[in-house]
Each structure stands twice: as structure tokens, then as C-alpha cells.
Amino acid sequence: MSLFLQSISLSRFRNYSGFNQSFNFHKQFVFIIGPNAIGKSNLLEAIQYASIHAENLVENEKQLLSINSPDDRFQIEANYSLGERNLKLEISGGASKSLKINGVKYRSAKEAKGEMLKSVIFKARESLEIVRGSPNKRRDWLNGFLSILDIHYADCLKRFERALDQRNYLLKSSGYKSQQSLIDELNIWDMELAKYAIPLQQNRKRFLETSNPSFQNAYRKISSVELTQGNEEVTSGGENPCLKYLPSIELNSEQDNEETCRQNVQTLSLEDNMRNQWLEKFQNNREIDLARYQTTQGSHRDDFAFQINEMDARYYASQGQQRTCALSLKLTQLEKWAEHLEYSPILLLDDVCAELDLNRQKALFEFLPKKSQVFITTTHLSSLPPMPADKYQIINL
Amino acid sequence: MDYVLPLTELIEQFRRFPGVGAKSAQRMAFQLLSWDKSDIHKFSDIVLRAGKDIHYCPDCFNFSTGGSLCAICTNEKRDKKTICVVSSARDLAALERTLEYKGLFHVLHGLISPMDGIGPDNLKISQLVQRLAKYSDVQEIILALSPSTEGEATTLYLTRLLKPFVSKITRLAFGLSVGSDIEQTDELTLARALEGRKDC
């Protein structure tokens, strides 16, 4: 089952300053083509806004409003189908927000959570930042997505961050406390942090590990054509891409853990063992933490790397490789999400062709997910898309 | 527009209350001025007496009058073997309304929160330890603190600290609120309730 957007109608949204400008979509692949500054990305952004989920929430909603708008709200009406079900979504934003699904009013997107429609967006620039930006970009993406998939994760993250704030405040005020009471209090916050760090780390690790096959598959598919270019097998073609978890605090491997547990059969559970390791690490860092007035290591400093042949793509990969990494990550996200939802969300690809050579473009189009509806913006199509004619439509703006 | 000084001061004092903004404070002040003089006297007497007579109970730190033990601590019928630790007198009142609990209380007056500058020393924790040392027949401590990060940290701190003094330390269960529908319950509460399920 996949989510299918049949039509969308915009009023005063960004550069669509009129009323009810409608677009009908009737194919799985929708190419939106037009020159610069015509509103391709804005159309995509409207679709994203109309899929109300927590990923990439719009930072400045004012910007979404059309500039010459007489009043200060915009409206989007979108018609979806999901299996046999039809969903009509009416959403208005700006000064006064409202949200209706099939005529039923919801006070907030949170209230409508069960009904939420999902899309994964790839924006050329933002998505690339995940690959080559600072660790917090990757962390934010990982936390954002895992929080959507698992409310337990979201809860642990919230509690971890709160406990972290408290611990850092304590470190800052350490000068006013007696040594003993400071140690007593730090012990408590260490234990609180460890309590939430365990599930956070397990989840992140498991997610990245299970994502690897689909990430590798996507990466290889998109870059494969280029590698055999000119009928010449490129020998360096054995690119081996991988998502590698880089935890700030590394625990012993699971085998070691199980070994330790076996030795202490009666006394130690796996969980206790991990907690002890965390506490030990916090203990070891305590002097540095006290000197710097902040918690220097922990789940808030985790990172993950895009590795190509065990080299960090952030530093060693070419632009094209980085872009392929970003794209593969988004395709992996889509697959993971579809697994979780049991239907395929919509995929939005904004300016995906930029900086991809013709071969990679072609490979990408061939590799696009078979189940999801896909929207692609581009300034021009060099050739007809490599898919059956009844599968795609082209909208010229 | 400026009011006469006493009225401005009165408004300022009302604004110090939680949840009272400029408008509400004005309304309260004007209401007060519309009362009979005798009512105003009575009101101010009550405020003064509250400030003068209300003290913490030396044992449990609930509110009490005249420097003596509070009504709960002096009540012969209460079970002296159990102490329920709460963060505020309001939480104590909430537990009392259940009519279920027959033991004693101990009010911490806050939770450990470095952000707000509250450490264990700012709470009535050392007093609790002294109390346990003094009355050695206490058998159970119930930690009835909220499940927030600060509540959890305080629970943890107390558990470790009190272990040597008392054989049984318990905490409140997480779970469904009685009278609510399962379908109306948010996922986290439901997940916690599932985790803490009981044998029938």
C-alpha cells in the first residue's frame, strides 16, 4: 500500500499568491520542470507541509506566506488516497492555524498523529549538510527520525537531555559545594544519564546497522553506471559504502558483555553490566567535566560516519560521492519508514539532479522506489525519464 | 495612568502571586477596596496570623501551628511504621484526599534540581535521616515523587541514602488513571502501565 497524492490546491502560499491554484497528479512519478524562481521548490514545500509530520518542521512559517497576501494566512488543500481510503486534508497556516482531515477538525498536528501522512524530503542543500556538516546535523537527523519511529526513544531523549542540563548546571555551580555533596549529586545524575543513554545507544546502533544493507544497495545502484562508463571496468569500482556508528562512549562488545555476565551469573544482568560501564566512563571523565563545567562525553556527543571504503566521506569523498551518500540516506529512510508504517510514504526530491552527472541521474531514476509516489523538481530534463510512459507525468511550470 | 501610591503598592503585592498578571492584580486590588473596612481588617488579620502562626512541623515539615507537631504526626491512629515522602504540602494534601494512606509523611519542599539551584542540602533530607535515626521502628519508606527527571533523580538519591536505615523502600506505580479509557491514554503512559503489569 502506498500513499498517493492526487491533487493539491494552494492559496497565498509563497509565490502562489492567488486563490486555489490547483495541480493534479495522476502518476507515480511526477516531474516538475521549470526555470529558476518559478516555484518548483515551493510546490514541493507545500506538499511537505501538507504531510504534517515531525521531520523538518518549517522553521519560519511567516516565510511560507505569499508576500502580497491581503490577510496573513495561507491555505493548502490536498487530496490523498491510501489503499481504498480517501483523505482530504485542509490546512491553513500563518496567523491562524487550522487542520481538518476529511472535514474533522484537529486542534494540533499532535492530536492528528494517528492520521498523519508521511513524506520524506530530499532537499539538495540541506540533505548534503547531513553528510558533510558538523556532527550535530547528523545527530539531529538521527534523533528526529528515531523519535518518529519510536516514542520510547523520544521520551528517553527528552529525559536524557533534561538530566544532561541538570548535570551541566551542577558542574557550573561546583565551586559552591563541598566535595562530598558534589560527588553524591554527580553520582545521581550519572546514574540518570546512564539509564537513558543505554536505550539511546542501543537504538542508534541497531538502526544504523539494519540500515546498512539498504544504504549500500542504494549507493551502489546510483553510482554503478558511472563505474562501468565507456565500457571500461573501473578497477576502483568496488566502492564499499557504509554507515558507521561513532558513539562518544564505546562500551565493550556484546560478546564481551555476555562473557562478563556468564562469569557473574548470579549477580549481573546484561543491563546492569552496561550501566556499570557507563558509570565507569562518566567517573573517568569527571575531572575533565569539572574543569570544563560541562559533560564532555555521552550520547549527546554521538556521531555517525558515511564511510566509503572505510574512509570518512565527510573529508575524503568527492562532491558527487557525498551527494550520492545523502541521496542514499534519504532512500534508506524511506524504506525504513515504509517498513514501520506498512505503507510507502511520499518521496520528495528537490533539485536532485544538480551536480549529478547524466549517468548517475539515469541510474537514480531507474532506482527510484517502486512503491512510493515520487515528486522530482528539476530545471530541465536532458532526456525522457527511463520508465514506462504510463508511469510518469511532467508538469511544466 | 498612575494610581495613588497605596493602591499601586497593593497591586504590586498581588502581582507576586503565581499566575497573577497585571490585569488580575488590578482587579483584585479594586475588589479589595470595594469591601467594608471591617472586612479589610479581618482579611489583613488573617494574613498576619497566617504569617505568624504557621510553622513547619518539626518532624514531617508539613504546615503546623504553634511550633508543635502537626495533626498527622500527633494522631494516635496513624501508622508510625510507614513514612511517605512527598515534594510539597500540596502533594501531601492530594494523598490525604485518597483516605487510603494511614501512615506518616515527610515533606521535602522541592526536588533536586541544579538548574534551580536546589541541591539535597536545600531540601529537608538530612532532617529525614535524623528522623529515621530517632524513630528506629520505621519499616517502610514510600517515595511518592513525580516521575519527572528531577523526581526520578531525587528518588534515586533518597533510595541510596536511606538504604542503611530502613528495610523496605518503595515508590508509586506508573499506570493508567482510574476512570479513563485505555484508548484515550497516551502511548507512553500505556507503555509504562504495560511494563508494570501485575499478576491477576
XYZ file of C-alpha atoms in Angstrom:
597
model
C 0.000 0.000 0.000
C 1.297 3.453 -0.705
C 0.230 6.959 -0.045
C -0.812 8.753 -3.196
C -1.313 12.483 -3.565
C -3.977 13.117 -6.183
C -4.205 16.857 -6.118
C -3.127 19.887 -4.213
C -4.526 23.376 -4.255
C -2.671 26.388 -2.901
C -3.870 29.784 -1.759
C -1.398 32.520 -0.970
C 1.376 30.077 -0.337
C 4.780 31.547 -1.080
C 4.798 32.700 -4.668
C 1.380 31.159 -5.364
C -0.304 34.390 -4.380
C -3.686 33.685 -5.970
C -6.542 31.510 -4.807
C -6.845 27.801 -5.305
C -4.094 27.193 -7.752
C -4.554 23.525 -8.379
C -2.278 20.766 -9.504
C -3.479 17.311 -10.350
C -1.242 14.317 -10.038
C -2.221 11.041 -11.577
C 1.012 9.145 -11.956
C 3.513 7.569 -9.657
C 6.401 9.717 -10.835
C 5.799 13.419 -11.125
C 8.438 15.602 -12.727
C 8.067 19.291 -12.007
C 10.051 21.240 -14.534
C 10.608 24.934 -14.940
C 13.203 27.681 -14.933
C 14.690 29.098 -11.753
C 12.464 31.062 -9.368
C 9.212 29.805 -10.840
C 8.026 27.961 -7.708
C 9.156 24.370 -8.109
C 10.530 24.057 -4.622
C 7.588 25.962 -3.191
C 5.218 23.412 -4.653
C 7.281 20.678 -3.070
C 7.345 22.543 0.201
C 3.562 22.799 0.113
C 3.353 19.036 -0.309
C 5.712 18.632 2.592
C 3.654 20.999 4.722
C 0.527 19.071 3.830
C 2.035 15.854 5.076
C 2.343 17.185 8.632
C 4.918 15.095 10.292
C 7.681 15.989 12.650
C 10.601 15.766 10.277
C 11.984 19.063 9.029
C 9.321 21.195 10.619
C 9.295 24.564 8.960
C 11.352 26.973 10.975
C 9.889 30.256 9.949
C 6.295 29.913 8.995
C 5.987 33.567 8.035
C 8.168 32.836 5.040
C 5.553 30.482 3.712
C 3.068 33.253 3.283
C 2.795 34.886 -0.061
C 4.311 38.364 0.138
C 1.417 40.364 -1.249
C -1.134 38.468 0.748
C -4.041 40.671 1.886
C -4.562 38.725 5.096
C -1.984 36.754 6.974
C -2.854 33.154 6.387
C -2.284 30.642 3.664
C -4.275 27.580 2.775
C -3.478 24.226 1.295
C -5.981 21.634 0.297
C -4.689 18.207 -0.575
C -6.441 15.015 -1.644
C -4.753 11.746 -0.864
C -5.589 8.147 -1.305
C -4.236 5.401 0.888
C -5.361 1.993 -0.233
C -9.115 2.268 -0.518
C -9.306 5.239 1.755
C -9.569 8.830 0.571
C -8.193 11.584 2.710
C -8.928 15.209 2.205
C -6.632 17.457 4.130
C -7.360 21.133 4.620
C -4.666 23.029 6.343
C -4.128 26.687 6.893
C -1.159 28.308 8.466
C 0.289 31.674 9.247
C -1.542 33.852 11.721
C -4.317 31.383 12.436
C -3.700 27.717 12.033
C -6.230 25.042 11.453
C -6.174 21.477 10.327
C -9.015 19.372 9.001
C -8.877 15.817 7.774
C -11.968 14.629 5.929
C -13.848 17.530 7.457
C -12.878 16.649 11.029
C -11.131 19.424 12.812
C -7.957 18.832 14.821
C -6.513 21.298 17.245
C -2.927 20.363 16.556
C -0.829 18.122 14.379
C -0.090 16.148 17.523
C -3.750 15.400 18.025
C -3.973 14.161 14.445
C -0.933 11.990 14.891
C -2.638 8.750 14.023
C -3.875 10.279 10.789
C -0.603 11.858 9.853
C 0.505 11.492 6.300
C 4.152 10.969 5.759
C 6.682 12.179 3.264
C 10.436 12.076 3.131
C 12.020 15.147 1.612
C 15.386 15.401 -0.003
C 16.475 18.984 -0.383
C 19.741 19.140 -2.232
C 21.456 21.577 0.075
C 20.042 20.519 3.465
C 20.493 16.826 2.823
C 24.080 17.328 1.804
C 24.666 19.061 5.108
C 23.885 15.773 6.857
C 26.828 14.208 5.068
C 29.394 16.935 5.359
C 28.131 19.190 8.129
C 29.108 19.088 11.766
C 28.111 16.074 13.912
C 25.042 17.823 15.306
C 23.450 17.788 11.824
C 23.689 14.031 11.693
C 22.613 13.692 15.313
C 19.585 15.894 14.755
C 18.565 13.873 11.733
C 19.025 10.582 13.568
C 17.224 11.789 16.697
C 14.420 13.291 14.655
C 13.759 10.171 12.672
C 14.162 7.698 15.524
C 11.835 9.822 17.649
C 9.163 9.498 14.982
C 9.619 5.756 14.761
C 9.622 5.101 18.486
C 8.006 7.181 21.215
C 10.167 5.428 23.783
C 13.196 6.792 22.040
C 11.685 10.269 22.026
C 10.973 10.007 25.732
C 14.455 8.734 26.582
C 15.990 11.503 24.516
C 13.950 14.172 26.258
C 14.841 12.795 29.663
C 18.489 12.378 28.776
C 18.704 15.983 27.634
C 16.984 17.223 30.745
C 19.299 15.214 33.003
C 22.245 16.495 30.974
C 21.149 20.099 31.513
C 20.855 19.432 35.214
C 24.275 17.800 35.383
C 25.866 20.688 33.497
C 24.277 23.199 35.861
C 25.638 21.198 38.731
C 29.129 21.258 37.190
C 28.885 25.020 36.738
C 27.956 25.537 40.368
C 30.530 23.015 41.590
C 32.603 25.751 43.214
C 29.902 26.452 45.778
C 29.569 22.910 47.022
C 31.517 20.774 49.413
C 33.466 17.972 47.800
C 31.351 15.230 49.314
C 27.965 16.646 48.400
C 29.186 17.389 44.885
C 30.256 13.774 44.428
C 26.977 12.496 45.872
C 24.984 14.633 43.491
C 27.119 13.855 40.460
C 26.642 10.167 41.189
C 22.896 10.612 40.955
C 22.990 12.457 37.654
C 25.493 9.963 36.246
C 23.035 7.199 37.022
C 20.163 9.133 35.471
C 22.210 9.753 32.324
C 23.268 6.117 32.122
C 19.652 4.991 32.475
C 18.654 6.807 29.291
C 21.959 6.503 27.448
C 21.631 2.709 27.287
C 18.436 2.628 25.193
C 19.582 5.612 23.120
C 22.803 3.912 22.177
C 21.178 0.540 21.533
C 18.567 2.107 19.288
C 21.053 4.160 17.311
C 23.347 1.206 16.867
C 20.587 -1.134 15.794
C 19.092 1.418 13.415
C 22.369 2.159 11.653
C 23.296 -1.492 11.441
C 19.975 -2.556 9.992
C 20.027 0.413 7.605
C 23.309 -0.592 6.070
C 22.085 -3.155 3.526
C 19.565 -0.751 2.040
C 22.025 2.137 2.153
C 24.692 0.101 0.384
C 22.215 -1.114 -2.179
C 21.012 2.410 -2.965
C 24.527 3.780 -3.138
C 25.780 1.076 -5.452
C 22.766 1.308 -7.739
C 23.050 5.059 -8.150
C 26.779 5.026 -8.784
C 27.017 1.789 -10.747
C 26.503 3.215 -14.224
C 29.309 5.655 -13.858
C 31.676 2.961 -12.799
C 31.346 0.999 -15.984
C 31.449 4.113 -18.113
C 32.935 3.789 -21.569
C 32.768 0.007 -21.460
C 35.736 0.075 -19.155
C 35.518 -1.610 -15.837
C 36.884 0.880 -13.401
C 39.021 -1.095 -11.043
C 38.449 1.186 -8.093
C 34.802 0.466 -8.702
C 34.483 -1.761 -5.687
C 33.191 1.141 -3.659
C 32.173 -0.115 -0.279
C 29.825 2.386 1.361
C 28.801 2.008 4.965
C 27.038 3.865 7.734
C 29.216 3.628 10.791
C 28.069 4.485 14.272
C 30.599 6.560 16.192
C 29.460 6.547 19.804
C 31.035 9.100 22.090
C 31.394 6.407 24.717
C 32.242 2.969 23.441
C 31.116 0.044 25.512
C 32.602 -3.401 25.361
C 31.324 -5.500 22.512
C 28.225 -7.554 23.124
C 30.174 -10.800 23.186
C 32.378 -9.400 25.927
C 29.317 -8.280 27.799
C 27.749 -11.673 27.588
C 31.025 -13.206 28.693
C 31.174 -10.973 31.755
C 27.584 -11.826 32.551
C 28.246 -15.515 32.280
C 31.094 -15.210 34.722
C 28.910 -13.428 37.230
C 25.816 -15.481 36.632
C 24.052 -14.651 39.818
C 24.936 -11.051 40.235
C 24.931 -9.195 36.970
C 22.330 -8.804 34.255
C 23.292 -7.528 30.813
C 21.609 -4.234 31.588
C 23.439 -3.849 34.895
C 26.685 -4.606 33.187
C 26.125 -1.883 30.597
C 25.078 0.568 33.272
C 28.248 -0.136 35.211
C 30.322 0.510 32.138
C 28.585 3.828 31.543
C 29.072 4.856 35.149
C 32.730 3.931 34.954
C 33.189 6.098 31.855
C 31.406 9.040 33.447
C 33.570 8.526 36.501
C 36.723 8.598 34.400
C 35.679 11.806 32.682
C 34.664 13.526 35.850
C 37.838 15.512 36.340
C 37.717 16.899 32.801
C 33.991 17.579 33.167
C 34.616 19.543 36.338
C 37.403 21.530 34.733
C 35.285 22.413 31.690
C 31.990 22.820 33.536
C 30.219 20.516 31.118
C 29.590 16.871 30.409
C 32.236 16.172 27.819
C 31.165 12.687 26.782
C 27.878 10.915 26.400
C 25.047 10.243 23.995
C 24.814 13.958 23.209
C 28.208 13.702 21.502
C 27.464 10.651 19.363
C 28.031 10.793 15.636
C 27.928 8.513 12.656
C 30.045 8.499 9.549
C 29.369 7.827 5.923
C 32.262 5.655 5.037
C 33.396 4.740 1.575
C 35.999 2.005 1.658
C 36.436 2.807 5.328
C 37.283 6.441 4.616
C 35.085 9.143 6.096
C 33.084 10.687 3.247
C 32.945 13.945 5.134
C 36.616 14.516 4.467
C 37.664 12.238 1.648
C 34.742 11.842 -0.726
C 34.097 13.884 -3.845
C 31.086 16.170 -4.179
C 29.347 13.587 -6.292
C 30.020 10.833 -3.791
C 28.768 12.987 -0.941
C 25.633 13.744 -2.873
C 25.126 10.076 -3.569
C 25.547 9.384 0.146
C 22.910 11.983 1.017
C 20.520 10.600 -1.541
C 21.100 7.014 -0.450
C 20.420 8.024 3.137
C 17.065 9.527 2.207
C 16.124 6.460 0.178
C 17.065 4.308 3.152
C 14.935 6.496 5.382
C 12.013 5.993 3.036
C 12.450 2.236 3.087
C 12.748 2.140 6.877
C 9.694 4.275 7.262
C 7.670 2.184 4.865
C 8.606 -0.883 6.917
C 7.401 0.833 10.046
C 4.177 2.295 8.635
C 3.274 -0.617 6.455
C 2.679 1.806 3.636
C 5.047 3.793 1.487
C 5.338 7.488 2.251
C 5.738 10.063 -0.487
C 9.242 10.893 -1.637
C 10.059 14.490 -2.495
C 13.271 15.130 -4.385
C 14.120 18.777 -4.673
C 16.732 19.646 -7.242
C 18.145 16.169 -7.007
C 19.752 16.308 -10.416
C 22.027 19.189 -9.521
C 25.642 18.106 -9.603
C 24.760 14.571 -10.606
C 26.186 13.639 -13.963
C 23.886 12.228 -16.614
C 24.786 8.642 -15.827
C 24.070 8.988 -12.139
C 20.844 10.810 -12.950
C 19.773 7.980 -15.154
C 20.802 5.422 -12.566
C 18.882 7.316 -9.894
C 15.714 7.456 -11.982
C 15.996 3.754 -12.622
C 16.490 3.048 -8.969
C 13.611 5.183 -7.655
C 11.409 3.264 -5.248
C 8.867 1.075 -6.957
C 6.092 1.669 -4.467
C 6.261 5.289 -3.383
C 4.886 8.231 -5.223
C 7.826 10.423 -6.134
C 7.951 14.147 -6.894
C 11.065 15.444 -8.598
C 11.891 19.034 -9.384
C 14.490 19.968 -11.954
C 15.247 22.856 -14.256
C 15.379 20.638 -17.317
C 15.193 17.034 -18.313
C 18.012 16.001 -20.583
C 16.125 13.027 -21.857
C 12.845 11.308 -21.245
C 12.784 9.501 -17.924
C 13.810 5.863 -18.234
C 10.467 4.451 -17.218
C 7.301 3.361 -18.972
C 5.292 6.296 -20.282
C 2.227 5.417 -18.233
C 4.248 5.715 -15.033
C 5.195 9.352 -15.121
C 3.795 12.775 -15.802
C 5.566 16.034 -16.454
C 4.302 19.308 -15.095
C 5.783 22.354 -16.747
C 5.652 25.455 -14.624
C -2.335 56.235 34.322
C -0.947 56.280 37.836
C -2.876 55.249 40.905
C -2.317 56.699 44.369
C 0.720 55.149 45.973
C -1.011 52.737 48.422
C -3.080 51.313 45.584
C -0.035 50.886 43.330
C 1.732 49.075 46.146
C -1.266 46.854 46.749
C -1.350 45.907 43.051
C 2.351 45.164 43.158
C 1.882 42.802 46.099
C -0.905 40.895 44.357
C 1.283 40.509 41.303
C 3.716 38.452 43.329
C 1.291 35.538 43.359
C 1.778 32.777 40.813
C -0.500 33.055 37.806
C -1.496 36.624 38.584
C -0.696 39.179 35.894
C -1.053 42.942 35.804
C -4.753 42.892 34.912
C -5.736 40.322 37.525
C -3.736 42.109 40.197
C -5.613 45.332 39.438
C -8.931 43.562 39.593
C -8.061 42.027 42.941
C -6.924 45.340 44.366
C -10.086 47.125 43.264
C -12.211 44.336 44.641
C -10.460 44.649 47.984
C -11.074 48.408 48.081
C -14.753 47.916 47.478
C -15.093 45.859 50.664
C -16.269 47.175 54.039
C -13.491 48.455 56.283
C -14.251 45.673 58.760
C -13.800 43.010 56.095
C -10.472 44.506 55.094
C -9.384 44.386 58.726
C -10.424 40.794 59.013
C -8.543 39.944 55.821
C -5.343 41.609 56.990
C -5.626 39.952 60.404
C -5.901 36.563 58.752
C -2.864 37.255 56.606
C -0.870 38.369 59.618
C -1.903 35.365 61.662
C -1.004 33.008 58.858
C 2.433 34.567 58.658
C 2.909 34.450 62.426
C 1.378 31.144 63.453
C 2.046 28.741 60.629
C 5.264 26.823 61.016
C 6.725 23.644 59.710
C 6.037 20.592 61.805
C 9.429 19.749 63.376
C 9.053 16.100 62.408
C 7.471 15.953 58.962
C 7.719 19.582 57.755
C 4.087 19.752 56.868
C 2.430 23.019 57.919
C 1.532 23.177 61.570
C 0.620 25.830 64.116
C 2.217 26.998 67.319
C 5.567 25.293 66.938
C 4.172 21.873 67.841
C 3.840 18.669 65.846
C 1.215 18.677 63.098
C -2.159 16.970 63.282
C -0.943 13.944 61.333
C 2.157 13.343 63.441
C 0.193 13.623 66.702
C -2.674 11.442 65.521
C -2.536 8.238 67.579
C -4.353 6.259 64.906
C -1.733 6.811 62.221
C 0.664 4.008 61.419
C 4.024 5.184 62.698
C 5.905 2.444 60.865
C 5.433 3.943 57.409
C 6.648 7.285 56.096
C 5.557 8.643 52.739
C 7.981 11.169 51.239
C 6.395 13.931 49.133
C 7.857 17.015 47.494
C 5.274 19.549 48.667
C 2.467 20.067 51.150
C 0.125 20.124 48.172
C 1.141 16.603 47.216
C 0.572 15.608 50.831
C -2.943 17.034 50.681
C -3.588 15.110 47.455
C -2.537 11.852 49.120
C -4.634 12.632 52.173
C -7.702 13.083 49.995
C -7.387 9.472 48.908
C -8.271 8.419 52.502
C -6.229 5.310 51.699
C -2.974 6.163 53.346
C -2.760 5.858 57.113
C 0.947 6.361 57.715
C 3.056 9.447 58.305
C 4.518 11.899 55.829
C 7.718 13.739 55.201
C 7.655 16.903 53.078
C 10.881 17.678 51.197
C 9.801 21.118 49.974
C 11.181 20.684 46.478
C 13.102 18.270 44.288
C 16.795 18.109 43.460
C 17.306 20.468 40.537
C 20.689 22.106 39.968
C 19.082 24.363 37.339
C 17.014 25.981 40.058
C 19.917 25.918 42.484
C 18.325 23.199 44.582
C 20.641 20.517 45.914
C 19.952 17.895 48.585
C 21.133 20.363 51.225
C 18.308 22.742 50.336
C 15.693 20.072 50.927
C 14.518 18.523 54.180
C 16.595 15.426 53.531
C 19.055 15.497 56.413
C 16.027 16.010 58.670
C 14.515 12.831 57.253
C 17.686 10.913 58.050
C 17.697 12.297 61.601
C 14.080 11.356 61.955
C 14.793 7.775 60.897
C 17.680 7.592 63.351
C 15.408 8.865 66.106
C 12.428 6.590 65.435
C 14.044 3.298 64.652
C 10.790 1.366 64.233
C 10.040 2.785 60.774
C 9.695 -0.185 58.432
C 8.769 1.292 55.085
C 9.546 4.454 53.186
C 7.252 5.250 50.279
C 8.764 7.667 47.773
C 5.806 9.489 46.223
C 7.654 11.864 43.910
C 6.603 12.861 40.427
C 8.070 10.858 37.514
C 9.870 13.903 36.063
C 13.638 13.872 35.580
C 14.058 15.759 38.860
C 11.651 13.464 40.672
C 13.487 10.417 39.385
C 16.858 11.831 40.434
C 15.548 12.652 43.900
C 14.041 9.169 44.194
C 17.389 7.673 43.280
C 19.253 9.882 45.739
C 16.927 9.004 48.594
C 16.972 5.300 47.781
C 20.743 5.210 48.076
C 20.841 7.407 51.136
C 18.095 5.643 53.103
C 19.051 2.034 52.377
C 21.010 1.642 55.671
C 18.131 2.983 57.771
C 15.100 1.120 56.599
C 14.443 -2.352 55.261
C 11.777 -1.518 52.678
C 11.812 1.398 50.228
C 9.026 1.591 47.660
C 7.834 4.042 45.035
C 4.476 4.729 43.472
C 3.455 2.701 40.425
C 3.111 4.206 36.970
C -0.065 3.380 35.239
C -3.477 4.115 33.904
C -5.528 6.762 35.558
C -8.647 5.230 37.030
C -11.799 6.191 35.183
C -10.019 6.864 31.928
C -10.401 4.803 28.800
C -7.485 2.827 27.528
C -7.958 4.302 24.087
C -7.726 7.820 25.494
C -4.446 7.123 27.282
C -1.290 8.442 25.694
C 1.173 5.858 24.388
C 3.889 6.446 26.951
C 1.642 6.026 29.951
C 0.165 2.940 28.366
C 3.608 1.507 27.657
C 4.635 2.145 31.277
C 1.447 0.541 32.516
C 2.116 -2.485 30.335
C 5.629 -2.707 31.723
C 4.343 -2.576 35.286
C 1.524 -5.082 34.770
C 0.530 -7.368 37.616
C -0.455 -10.973 38.074
C -4.180 -11.417 38.461
